[in-house]
Amino acid sequence: MRTATFRVFRFNPDTDRETRYQDYEIPVAKGMTILEALMYIKDNIDSTLSFRAFCRSGICGSCALNINGKPRLACKTQIENVLKETPSFITVEPLAGFTVVKDLIVDIEGKTEAMKRFNLWLEEKEPPENSEFTVPPEEAKKYEKETDCILCLACCSVCEALKENVPFSGPFAFVRTYRFLSDSREKEETKRKRIEIALNASVWTCLQCQKCVAACPKNIAPADDIQKVRRTAVKSGRKESPGARKLSHYLNWIYATGQINRLFLPSDVYGDDKAAKEFIKMCREHGIEVWGIPHLPDGFLALRDLIIRALTEEGDIEAIDFKKIRKIDEKIESLLKGDEK
Ligand code: FES
């Protein structure tokens, strides 16, 4: 039978002064998972090895580990696939960014705390009399993916905003927030509370690095959900945060001129445009021309309005689906390359 070497992270705070790695060689059967390998080690080689697992079916999220440096579910990751990446040995470590309790187990107290703080369960309105709520299939589709979140915390382990030690709760909390914000059964008052909680939890801090999208074992896109929560907050009138003001700067300037005005960006975001205006005046007094409102290319406004009309029914610039714009860009690019007639 084929064998594989596992290089496993070890640390027992009661006895170890430093972290270490231990190698285990085990027989590998076809279809065997990383979780089964860890169980083999515990049952046959080293009973002191500690790790977390429960459902063994990709449902409970408790077995998320860093396998060859990537967050994955140990119960859904087959050894033969990982060996294709590194034939000599497989590294198994706890999820990055968390305090290690013992070996592969990390402290997830923050997750429980965030779930309570974010009120991550549905608060239903009164159902219609003598009836119950039904969710139309088109609505269910909107948050189908988000409902699949198993709270494995893989998204948090790669989150760049969390690494900055800012008061940000991690992507999963916003995935659930978006899921409940989109649910027609929920009380309006609770939705307003959710927006407030998301703003207090620094929803605008996310850098949109997209690492959570790559890490999610359920193919959810937490970064997109964070954008949707931001959009809902702005639509409900909460435009006071620097992130929202930055967005309006981009929208207003691009809408009006097709370009971003970097000179006014700081003052638009952080208030007080006196400094920017004085800086421009000072430059001009010294004969230095600074970038002002750019000249609009001929036909720009007509083209802009045409695109907006095509993309949104109501002509609301905030309702533009930028994924569609990317598709238009791709089409133009392929036309320019002569790929399409
Ligand atoms: S053991 Fe439940 S998701 Fe892996």
mmCIF file of C-alpha atoms and ligand atoms in Angstrom:
data_model
loop_
_atom_site.group_PDB
_atom_site.id
_atom_site.type_symbol
_atom_site.label_atom_id
_atom_site.label_comp_id
_atom_site.label_asym_id
_atom_site.label_seq_id
_atom_site.Cartn_x
_atom_site.Cartn_y
_atom_site.Cartn_z
ATOM 1 C CA MET A 1 0.000 0.000 0.000
ATOM 2 C CA ARG A 2 1.149 3.533 -0.731
ATOM 3 C CA THR A 3 2.320 5.634 2.244
ATOM 4 C CA ALA A 4 2.378 9.387 2.819
ATOM 5 C CA THR A 5 4.260 11.573 5.278
ATOM 6 C CA PHE A 6 2.334 14.101 7.323
ATOM 7 C CA ARG A 7 4.208 17.014 8.880
ATOM 8 C CA VAL A 8 1.888 18.012 11.721
ATOM 9 C CA PHE A 9 2.015 21.162 13.855
ATOM 10 C CA ARG A 10 2.314 20.371 17.569
ATOM 11 C CA PHE A 11 2.009 22.574 20.628
ATOM 12 C CA ASN A 12 0.909 21.808 24.141
ATOM 13 C CA PRO A 13 0.930 25.001 26.217
ATOM 14 C CA ASP A 14 1.214 22.905 29.423
ATOM 15 C CA THR A 15 4.467 21.221 28.436
ATOM 16 C CA ASP A 16 5.970 22.934 25.341
ATOM 17 C CA ARG A 17 7.889 26.167 25.399
ATOM 18 C CA GLU A 18 7.855 26.394 21.610
ATOM 19 C CA THR A 19 5.811 25.098 18.721
ATOM 20 C CA ARG A 20 7.197 22.202 16.705
ATOM 21 C CA TYR A 21 6.379 19.877 13.796
ATOM 22 C CA GLN A 22 6.201 16.092 13.995
ATOM 23 C CA ASP A 23 6.372 13.745 10.999
ATOM 24 C CA TYR A 24 4.103 10.686 10.751
ATOM 25 C CA GLU A 25 4.178 8.157 7.940
ATOM 26 C CA ILE A 26 0.871 6.409 7.341
ATOM 27 C CA PRO A 27 -0.618 3.991 4.787
ATOM 28 C CA VAL A 28 -2.937 5.757 2.345
ATOM 29 C CA ALA A 29 -5.987 4.068 0.830
ATOM 30 C CA LYS A 30 -7.779 5.413 -2.244
ATOM 31 C CA GLY A 31 -10.207 8.241 -1.390
ATOM 32 C CA MET A 32 -8.785 8.669 2.141
ATOM 33 C CA THR A 33 -9.201 12.183 3.564
ATOM 34 C CA ILE A 34 -6.861 14.316 5.671
ATOM 35 C CA LEU A 35 -9.249 13.891 8.606
ATOM 36 C CA GLU A 36 -9.066 10.101 8.268
ATOM 37 C CA ALA A 37 -5.273 10.377 8.256
ATOM 38 C CA LEU A 38 -5.334 12.399 11.490
ATOM 39 C CA MET A 39 -7.667 9.819 13.036
ATOM 40 C CA TYR A 40 -5.321 7.035 11.921
ATOM 41 C CA ILE A 41 -2.408 8.821 13.600
ATOM 42 C CA LYS A 42 -4.391 9.319 16.820
ATOM 43 C CA ASP A 43 -5.661 5.722 16.931
ATOM 44 C CA ASN A 44 -2.476 3.931 15.873
ATOM 45 C CA ILE A 45 0.610 6.102 16.354
ATOM 46 C CA ASP A 46 0.179 9.021 18.759
ATOM 47 C CA SER A 47 -2.886 9.349 20.979
ATOM 48 C CA THR A 48 -1.738 12.766 22.241
ATOM 49 C CA LEU A 49 -2.486 14.485 18.919
ATOM 50 C CA SER A 50 -5.431 16.891 19.298
ATOM 51 C CA PHE A 51 -7.741 18.146 16.551
ATOM 52 C CA ARG A 52 -11.396 19.061 16.145
ATOM 53 C CA ALA A 53 -13.981 17.259 13.973
ATOM 54 C CA PHE A 54 -17.573 16.259 14.273
ATOM 55 C CA CYS A 55 -19.833 15.597 11.258
ATOM 56 C CA ARG A 56 -17.132 14.257 8.871
ATOM 57 C CA SER A 57 -19.344 15.444 6.008
ATOM 58 C CA GLY A 58 -18.473 19.109 5.405
ATOM 59 C CA ILE A 59 -21.440 20.354 7.433
ATOM 60 C CA CYS A 60 -20.267 21.421 10.895
ATOM 61 C CA GLY A 61 -17.173 23.401 9.846
ATOM 62 C CA SER A 62 -15.153 22.250 12.855
ATOM 63 C CA CYS A 63 -12.337 20.490 10.949
ATOM 64 C CA ALA A 64 -11.020 23.529 9.021
ATOM 65 C CA LEU A 65 -7.213 23.425 9.030
ATOM 66 C CA ASN A 66 -4.313 24.864 7.098
ATOM 67 C CA ILE A 67 -3.337 22.044 4.751
ATOM 68 C CA ASN A 68 -0.208 22.791 2.773
ATOM 69 C CA GLY A 69 -0.671 26.432 3.776
ATOM 70 C CA LYS A 70 -4.259 26.727 2.492
ATOM 71 C CA PRO A 71 -7.390 26.708 4.652
ATOM 72 C CA ARG A 72 -9.459 23.592 3.826
ATOM 73 C CA LEU A 73 -11.903 21.215 5.452
ATOM 74 C CA ALA A 74 -9.921 18.138 6.538
ATOM 75 C CA CYS A 75 -12.972 15.890 6.096
ATOM 76 C CA LYS A 76 -13.503 16.968 2.466
ATOM 77 C CA THR A 77 -9.864 17.052 1.342
ATOM 78 C CA GLN A 78 -8.548 13.873 -0.219
ATOM 79 C CA ILE A 79 -4.925 12.977 0.426
ATOM 80 C CA GLU A 80 -4.223 12.012 -3.196
ATOM 81 C CA ASN A 81 -5.204 15.506 -4.380
ATOM 82 C CA VAL A 82 -2.903 17.194 -1.866
ATOM 83 C CA LEU A 83 -0.054 14.837 -2.773
ATOM 84 C CA LYS A 84 -0.278 16.153 -6.334
ATOM 85 C CA GLU A 85 0.805 19.545 -4.918
ATOM 86 C CA THR A 86 3.594 18.225 -2.662
ATOM 87 C CA PRO A 87 4.482 14.570 -3.266
ATOM 88 C CA SER A 88 7.096 14.391 -0.469
ATOM 89 C CA PHE A 89 4.955 15.381 2.546
ATOM 90 C CA ILE A 90 1.728 17.114 3.542
ATOM 91 C CA THR A 91 1.840 19.920 6.080
ATOM 92 C CA VAL A 92 -1.065 20.148 8.507
ATOM 93 C CA GLU A 93 -1.350 23.234 10.707
ATOM 94 C CA PRO A 94 -4.039 25.009 12.716
ATOM 95 C CA LEU A 95 -5.988 27.798 10.966
ATOM 96 C CA ALA A 96 -3.834 30.912 10.744
ATOM 97 C CA GLY A 97 -4.724 34.037 12.697
ATOM 98 C CA PHE A 98 -6.135 32.268 15.769
ATOM 99 C CA THR A 99 -4.639 31.467 19.170
ATOM 100 C CA VAL A 100 -3.659 27.804 19.393
ATOM 101 C CA VAL A 101 -5.300 25.973 22.289
ATOM 102 C CA LYS A 102 -3.488 22.687 21.624
ATOM 103 C CA ASP A 103 -1.933 21.177 18.469
ATOM 104 C CA LEU A 104 -4.492 21.759 15.668
ATOM 105 C CA ILE A 105 -7.211 23.226 17.889
ATOM 106 C CA VAL A 106 -7.659 26.986 17.878
ATOM 107 C CA ASP A 107 -9.634 29.298 20.133
ATOM 108 C CA ILE A 108 -12.978 30.080 18.436
ATOM 109 C CA GLU A 109 -14.524 31.998 21.297
ATOM 110 C CA GLY A 110 -14.517 35.100 19.062
ATOM 111 C CA LYS A 111 -16.888 33.336 16.637
ATOM 112 C CA THR A 112 -19.453 32.667 19.362
ATOM 113 C CA GLU A 113 -19.106 36.211 20.607
ATOM 114 C CA ALA A 114 -19.547 37.648 17.065
ATOM 115 C CA MET A 115 -22.628 35.475 16.465
ATOM 116 C CA LYS A 116 -24.235 36.914 19.590
ATOM 117 C CA ARG A 117 -23.185 40.484 18.775
ATOM 118 C CA PHE A 118 -24.455 40.224 15.191
ATOM 119 C CA ASN A 119 -27.702 38.552 16.223
ATOM 120 C CA LEU A 120 -27.086 35.887 13.594
ATOM 121 C CA TRP A 121 -30.486 34.276 13.516
ATOM 122 C CA LEU A 122 -33.791 35.201 11.881
ATOM 123 C CA GLU A 123 -36.211 37.469 13.747
ATOM 124 C CA GLU A 124 -39.511 36.823 12.023
ATOM 125 C CA LYS A 125 -42.372 39.289 11.521
ATOM 126 C CA GLU A 126 -45.866 38.199 12.535
ATOM 127 C CA PRO A 127 -46.992 35.768 9.816
ATOM 128 C CA PRO A 128 -50.242 36.563 7.941
ATOM 129 C CA GLU A 129 -53.334 35.474 9.915
ATOM 130 C CA ASN A 130 -54.115 31.730 9.769
ATOM 131 C CA SER A 131 -51.166 31.282 7.481
ATOM 132 C CA GLU A 132 -47.433 30.927 7.471
ATOM 133 C CA PHE A 133 -44.638 32.635 5.577
ATOM 134 C CA THR A 134 -43.596 31.246 2.253
ATOM 135 C CA VAL A 135 -40.347 32.220 0.598
ATOM 136 C CA PRO A 136 -40.621 32.551 -3.184
ATOM 137 C CA PRO A 137 -37.931 30.513 -5.002
ATOM 138 C CA GLU A 138 -36.462 33.651 -6.613
ATOM 139 C CA GLU A 139 -35.929 35.152 -3.149
ATOM 140 C CA ALA A 140 -34.443 31.940 -1.752
ATOM 141 C CA LYS A 141 -31.975 31.944 -4.645
ATOM 142 C CA LYS A 142 -30.651 35.347 -3.538
ATOM 143 C CA TYR A 143 -29.269 33.923 -0.296
ATOM 144 C CA GLU A 144 -29.001 30.240 -1.105
ATOM 145 C CA LYS A 145 -25.190 30.299 -1.059
ATOM 146 C CA GLU A 146 -25.001 32.362 2.115
ATOM 147 C CA THR A 147 -27.306 29.876 3.869
ATOM 148 C CA ASP A 148 -24.631 27.242 3.153
ATOM 149 C CA CYS A 149 -22.079 28.996 5.413
ATOM 150 C CA ILE A 150 -20.876 26.435 7.967
ATOM 151 C CA LEU A 151 -18.964 28.926 10.138
ATOM 152 C CA CYS A 152 -15.667 27.113 9.564
ATOM 153 C CA LEU A 153 -13.745 30.417 9.868
ATOM 154 C CA ALA A 154 -11.527 29.726 6.841
ATOM 155 C CA CYS A 155 -12.456 33.256 5.663
ATOM 156 C CA CYS A 156 -11.227 34.800 8.918
ATOM 157 C CA SER A 157 -7.928 32.920 8.751
ATOM 158 C CA VAL A 158 -6.911 34.751 5.561
ATOM 159 C CA CYS A 159 -8.619 38.109 6.171
ATOM 160 C CA GLU A 160 -6.201 41.008 5.624
ATOM 161 C CA ALA A 161 -8.380 43.424 7.625
ATOM 162 C CA LEU A 162 -8.255 41.108 10.674
ATOM 163 C CA LYS A 163 -4.460 40.996 10.415
ATOM 164 C CA GLU A 164 -4.455 44.768 10.927
ATOM 165 C CA ASN A 165 -5.935 44.263 14.390
ATOM 166 C CA VAL A 166 -8.778 46.707 13.710
ATOM 167 C CA PRO A 167 -12.248 46.219 15.179
ATOM 168 C CA PHE A 168 -13.500 44.091 12.293
ATOM 169 C CA SER A 169 -15.464 40.918 12.929
ATOM 170 C CA GLY A 170 -14.315 38.883 9.958
ATOM 171 C CA PRO A 171 -16.112 38.053 6.716
ATOM 172 C CA PHE A 172 -18.444 35.283 7.961
ATOM 173 C CA ALA A 173 -20.446 37.677 10.160
ATOM 174 C CA PHE A 174 -21.279 39.820 7.122
ATOM 175 C CA VAL A 175 -22.217 36.773 5.030
ATOM 176 C CA ARG A 176 -24.880 35.976 7.603
ATOM 177 C CA THR A 177 -25.844 39.647 7.927
ATOM 178 C CA TYR A 178 -26.507 39.855 4.176
ATOM 179 C CA ARG A 179 -28.431 36.567 4.315
ATOM 180 C CA PHE A 180 -30.880 37.917 6.921
ATOM 181 C CA LEU A 181 -31.068 41.417 5.400
ATOM 182 C CA SER A 182 -32.353 39.796 2.190
ATOM 183 C CA ASP A 183 -34.968 37.664 3.929
ATOM 184 C CA SER A 184 -38.519 39.040 3.487
ATOM 185 C CA ARG A 185 -39.668 37.250 6.637
ATOM 186 C CA GLU A 186 -37.487 39.362 8.907
ATOM 187 C CA LYS A 187 -38.799 42.373 10.859
ATOM 188 C CA GLU A 188 -37.841 45.747 9.373
ATOM 189 C CA GLU A 189 -36.776 46.906 12.808
ATOM 190 C CA THR A 190 -34.295 44.006 13.060
ATOM 191 C CA LYS A 191 -32.923 44.834 9.603
ATOM 192 C CA ARG A 192 -32.264 48.412 10.744
ATOM 193 C CA LYS A 193 -30.521 47.006 13.814
ATOM 194 C CA ARG A 194 -28.393 44.745 11.573
ATOM 195 C CA ILE A 195 -27.180 47.722 9.542
ATOM 196 C CA GLU A 196 -26.276 49.549 12.733
ATOM 197 C CA ILE A 197 -24.358 46.503 14.012
ATOM 198 C CA ALA A 198 -22.529 46.096 10.680
ATOM 199 C CA LEU A 199 -21.492 49.773 10.718
ATOM 200 C CA ASN A 200 -20.302 49.507 14.322
ATOM 201 C CA ALA A 201 -18.376 46.368 13.351
ATOM 202 C CA SER A 202 -16.490 48.377 10.679
ATOM 203 C CA VAL A 203 -18.046 46.891 7.529
ATOM 204 C CA TRP A 204 -16.142 49.547 5.560
ATOM 205 C CA THR A 205 -12.803 48.251 6.874
ATOM 206 C CA CYS A 206 -12.745 45.296 4.458
ATOM 207 C CA LEU A 207 -10.028 45.815 1.852
ATOM 208 C CA GLN A 208 -11.763 43.710 -0.799
ATOM 209 C CA CYS A 209 -8.590 41.624 -1.168
ATOM 210 C CA GLN A 210 -10.840 38.667 -2.172
ATOM 211 C CA LYS A 211 -8.776 36.168 -0.134
ATOM 212 C CA CYS A 212 -11.929 35.050 1.713
ATOM 213 C CA VAL A 213 -13.528 34.217 -1.651
ATOM 214 C CA ALA A 214 -10.654 31.884 -2.526
ATOM 215 C CA ALA A 215 -10.615 30.337 0.963
ATOM 216 C CA CYS A 216 -14.321 29.521 1.379
ATOM 217 C CA PRO A 217 -14.852 25.728 1.096
ATOM 218 C CA LYS A 218 -18.538 26.338 0.267
ATOM 219 C CA ASN A 219 -17.819 28.665 -2.669
ATOM 220 C CA ILE A 220 -19.482 31.614 -0.995
ATOM 221 C CA ALA A 221 -18.079 35.041 -1.883
ATOM 222 C CA PRO A 222 -17.916 36.840 1.504
ATOM 223 C CA ALA A 223 -16.254 39.924 -0.041
ATOM 224 C CA ASP A 224 -19.281 40.364 -2.351
ATOM 225 C CA ASP A 225 -21.643 40.038 0.614
ATOM 226 C CA ILE A 226 -19.691 42.725 2.450
ATOM 227 C CA GLN A 227 -20.235 44.985 -0.581
ATOM 228 C CA LYS A 228 -23.950 44.157 -0.543
ATOM 229 C CA VAL A 229 -24.207 45.034 3.170
ATOM 230 C CA ARG A 230 -22.408 48.330 2.460
ATOM 231 C CA ARG A 231 -24.769 49.033 -0.412
ATOM 232 C CA THR A 232 -27.822 48.317 1.782
ATOM 233 C CA ALA A 233 -26.447 50.679 4.439
ATOM 234 C CA VAL A 234 -25.921 53.462 1.869
ATOM 235 C CA LYS A 235 -29.362 52.900 0.370
ATOM 236 C CA SER A 236 -30.903 53.209 3.829
ATOM 237 C CA GLY A 237 -29.283 56.636 4.142
ATOM 238 C CA ARG A 238 -26.192 55.669 6.180
ATOM 239 C CA LYS A 239 -23.601 57.575 4.139
ATOM 240 C CA GLU A 240 -21.600 59.092 6.965
ATOM 241 C CA SER A 241 -18.675 56.668 7.114
ATOM 242 C CA PRO A 242 -15.434 57.491 5.227
ATOM 243 C CA GLY A 243 -15.954 54.362 3.104
ATOM 244 C CA ALA A 244 -19.375 55.542 1.944
ATOM 245 C CA ARG A 245 -18.042 59.026 1.254
ATOM 246 C CA LYS A 246 -15.200 57.546 -0.793
ATOM 247 C CA LEU A 247 -17.742 55.574 -2.798
ATOM 248 C CA SER A 248 -19.796 58.710 -3.436
ATOM 249 C CA HIS A 249 -16.631 60.559 -4.464
ATOM 250 C CA TYR A 250 -15.890 57.856 -7.030
ATOM 251 C CA LEU A 251 -19.477 57.724 -8.237
ATOM 252 C CA ASN A 252 -19.929 61.493 -8.427
ATOM 253 C CA TRP A 253 -16.623 62.222 -10.149
ATOM 254 C CA ILE A 254 -16.731 59.288 -12.509
ATOM 255 C CA TYR A 255 -20.347 60.056 -13.288
ATOM 256 C CA ALA A 256 -19.566 63.694 -14.001
ATOM 257 C CA THR A 257 -16.151 63.439 -15.632
ATOM 258 C CA GLY A 258 -15.259 59.835 -16.273
ATOM 259 C CA GLN A 259 -12.295 60.146 -13.898
ATOM 260 C CA ILE A 260 -11.416 60.204 -10.193
ATOM 261 C CA ASN A 261 -10.226 63.524 -8.779
ATOM 262 C CA ARG A 262 -7.435 62.506 -6.448
ATOM 263 C CA LEU A 263 -6.924 66.065 -5.233
ATOM 264 C CA PHE A 264 -10.360 66.220 -3.708
ATOM 265 C CA LEU A 265 -10.483 62.593 -2.606
ATOM 266 C CA PRO A 266 -9.063 63.184 0.932
ATOM 267 C CA SER A 267 -11.313 66.150 1.615
ATOM 268 C CA ASP A 268 -14.383 64.409 0.178
ATOM 269 C CA VAL A 269 -13.674 61.412 2.390
ATOM 270 C CA TYR A 270 -12.548 63.088 5.600
ATOM 271 C CA GLY A 271 -14.366 66.410 5.241
ATOM 272 C CA ASP A 272 -13.065 69.999 5.082
ATOM 273 C CA ASP A 273 -12.107 70.722 1.476
ATOM 274 C CA LYS A 274 -10.308 73.908 2.570
ATOM 275 C CA ALA A 275 -6.891 72.228 2.574
ATOM 276 C CA ALA A 276 -7.307 70.885 -0.982
ATOM 277 C CA LYS A 277 -8.522 74.239 -2.313
ATOM 278 C CA GLU A 278 -5.655 76.123 -0.624
ATOM 279 C CA PHE A 279 -3.156 73.663 -2.002
ATOM 280 C CA ILE A 280 -4.473 74.173 -5.544
ATOM 281 C CA LYS A 281 -4.409 77.974 -5.078
ATOM 282 C CA MET A 282 -0.843 77.862 -3.783
ATOM 283 C CA CYS A 283 0.307 75.699 -6.703
ATOM 284 C CA ARG A 284 -1.319 78.060 -9.200
ATOM 285 C CA GLU A 285 0.298 81.093 -7.527
ATOM 286 C CA HIS A 286 3.635 79.409 -8.162
ATOM 287 C CA GLY A 287 2.773 78.749 -11.784
ATOM 288 C CA ILE A 288 2.205 75.038 -11.258
ATOM 289 C CA GLU A 289 -0.870 73.749 -13.022
ATOM 290 C CA VAL A 290 -2.639 71.122 -10.974
ATOM 291 C CA TRP A 291 -5.119 68.662 -12.193
ATOM 292 C CA GLY A 292 -8.567 70.188 -12.030
ATOM 293 C CA ILE A 293 -11.774 69.000 -13.620
ATOM 294 C CA PRO A 294 -10.704 66.969 -16.616
ATOM 295 C CA HIS A 295 -11.896 67.848 -20.085
ATOM 296 C CA LEU A 296 -14.661 65.515 -21.141
ATOM 297 C CA PRO A 297 -14.086 63.654 -24.360
ATOM 298 C CA ASP A 298 -16.680 64.362 -27.046
ATOM 299 C CA GLY A 299 -19.737 62.199 -26.694
ATOM 300 C CA PHE A 300 -18.784 61.053 -23.172
ATOM 301 C CA LEU A 301 -22.014 62.174 -21.497
ATOM 302 C CA ALA A 302 -24.200 60.644 -24.190
ATOM 303 C CA LEU A 303 -22.271 57.379 -23.941
ATOM 304 C CA ARG A 304 -22.478 57.410 -20.136
ATOM 305 C CA ASP A 305 -26.248 57.903 -20.179
ATOM 306 C CA LEU A 306 -26.637 55.199 -22.776
ATOM 307 C CA ILE A 307 -24.702 52.695 -20.627
ATOM 308 C CA ILE A 308 -26.578 53.647 -17.456
ATOM 309 C CA ARG A 309 -29.933 53.339 -19.195
ATOM 310 C CA ALA A 310 -28.913 49.936 -20.481
ATOM 311 C CA LEU A 311 -27.764 48.778 -17.056
ATOM 312 C CA THR A 312 -30.437 50.109 -14.764
ATOM 313 C CA GLU A 313 -34.108 50.549 -15.210
ATOM 314 C CA GLU A 314 -34.393 53.554 -12.955
ATOM 315 C CA GLY A 315 -31.104 55.207 -13.980
ATOM 316 C CA ASP A 316 -29.857 55.060 -10.385
ATOM 317 C CA ILE A 317 -26.087 54.985 -10.551
ATOM 318 C CA GLU A 318 -25.833 53.111 -7.242
ATOM 319 C CA ALA A 319 -27.919 50.329 -8.735
ATOM 320 C CA ILE A 320 -25.392 49.595 -11.459
ATOM 321 C CA ASP A 321 -24.190 46.054 -11.437
ATOM 322 C CA PHE A 322 -20.464 46.475 -11.956
ATOM 323 C CA LYS A 323 -20.105 42.816 -12.915
ATOM 324 C CA LYS A 324 -22.113 43.667 -16.029
ATOM 325 C CA ILE A 325 -19.751 46.548 -16.739
ATOM 326 C CA ARG A 326 -16.814 44.135 -16.517
ATOM 327 C CA LYS A 327 -18.611 41.928 -19.044
ATOM 328 C CA ILE A 328 -19.020 44.934 -21.389
ATOM 329 C CA ASP A 329 -15.293 45.679 -20.959
ATOM 330 C CA GLU A 330 -14.415 42.091 -21.825
ATOM 331 C CA LYS A 331 -16.624 42.283 -24.899
ATOM 332 C CA ILE A 332 -15.028 45.553 -26.042
ATOM 333 C CA GLU A 333 -11.592 44.074 -25.437
ATOM 334 C CA SER A 334 -12.348 40.996 -27.514
ATOM 335 C CA LEU A 335 -13.817 43.186 -30.253
ATOM 336 C CA LEU A 336 -10.647 45.285 -30.257
ATOM 337 C CA LYS A 337 -8.534 42.152 -30.488
ATOM 338 C CA GLY A 338 -10.650 41.114 -33.463
ATOM 339 C CA ASP A 339 -11.900 37.946 -31.723
ATOM 340 C CA GLU A 340 -15.489 38.899 -32.566
ATOM 341 C CA LYS A 341 -17.052 40.400 -35.595
HETATM 342 S S1 FES B 1 -15.974 17.427 10.396
HETATM 343 FE FE1 FES B 1 -17.698 18.717 10.043
HETATM 344 S S2 FES B 1 -17.068 19.903 8.361
HETATM 345 FE FE2 FES B 1 -15.455 18.525 8.605
#
